[in-house]
XYZ file of C-alpha atoms in Angstrom:
88
model
C -2.485 -11.702 -27.587
C -4.907 -9.206 -26.139
C -3.816 -5.626 -25.562
C -6.767 -4.428 -23.458
C -6.609 -3.788 -19.763
C -8.269 -6.230 -17.403
C -10.010 -5.368 -14.147
C -6.976 -6.545 -12.161
C -4.720 -4.192 -14.133
C -6.937 -1.285 -13.105
C -6.863 -2.438 -9.477
C -3.065 -2.592 -9.689
C -2.851 0.903 -11.188
C -5.099 2.227 -8.427
C -2.811 0.574 -5.878
C 0.273 2.167 -7.388
C -1.437 5.565 -7.392
C -2.389 5.182 -3.720
C 1.166 4.309 -2.699
C 2.635 7.175 -4.711
C 0.022 9.624 -3.440
C 0.728 8.614 0.161
C 4.453 9.149 -0.366
C 3.910 12.493 -2.104
C 1.607 13.713 0.672
C 4.192 12.614 3.244
C 6.916 14.592 1.454
C 4.595 17.601 1.104
C 3.925 17.464 4.873
C 0.212 16.879 4.276
C 0.327 13.436 5.920
C 2.375 12.177 8.822
C 4.057 8.782 8.649
C 2.755 7.784 12.052
C -0.899 8.487 11.188
C -3.508 5.896 10.335
C -4.391 7.476 6.974
C -0.820 7.097 5.699
C -0.594 3.467 6.790
C -3.999 2.582 5.327
C -3.152 4.209 1.994
C 0.019 2.128 1.797
C -1.720 -1.099 2.808
C -4.609 -0.570 0.392
C -2.186 0.303 -2.381
C -0.076 -2.777 -1.767
C -3.201 -4.944 -1.726
C -4.179 -3.499 -5.104
C -0.794 -4.355 -6.561
C -1.027 -7.856 -5.045
C -4.380 -8.393 -6.742
C -2.867 -7.453 -10.090
C 0.017 -9.854 -9.498
C -2.162 -12.773 -8.426
C -4.698 -12.464 -11.243
C -2.339 -11.090 -13.891
C 1.342 -11.698 -14.531
C 2.817 -13.098 -11.329
C 6.241 -11.889 -10.241
C 7.819 -13.223 -7.041
C 9.997 -10.217 -6.268
C 7.110 -7.749 -6.654
C 4.828 -10.075 -4.667
C 7.299 -10.251 -1.766
C 7.816 -6.488 -1.852
C 4.076 -5.880 -1.540
C 3.764 -8.423 1.287
C 6.546 -6.595 3.127
C 4.818 -3.251 2.423
C 1.617 -4.585 3.993
C 3.471 -6.045 6.991
C 5.262 -2.738 7.626
C 1.971 -0.854 7.355
C 0.327 -3.189 9.856
C 3.318 -2.765 12.165
C 2.901 1.014 11.900
C -0.776 0.795 12.804
C -0.154 -1.523 15.774
C 2.708 0.646 17.009
C 0.584 3.785 16.715
C -2.273 2.210 18.651
C 0.087 1.062 21.402
C 1.721 4.481 21.687
C -1.649 6.231 21.905
C -2.789 3.817 24.625
C 0.359 4.595 26.596
C -0.246 8.313 26.203
C 2.688 8.902 23.867
């Protein structure tokens, strides 16, 4: 059994840090939940965690959670674009 970290572990850690940083910045009122930066941080973070799950130890519940996280982030981006086009 190897105890070292693999590249996909590091990608997963980076993803977790991005998600947590986005949430912290939202709570600290440094980011707004309807802004592109917040959505992209969440999507990129979830993708990082997905990479670690696919190449490392797969877990269905975590995989589905990250897919949902990405879908919600994409929804937020699409909704934001539509609202800006409508002038709202």
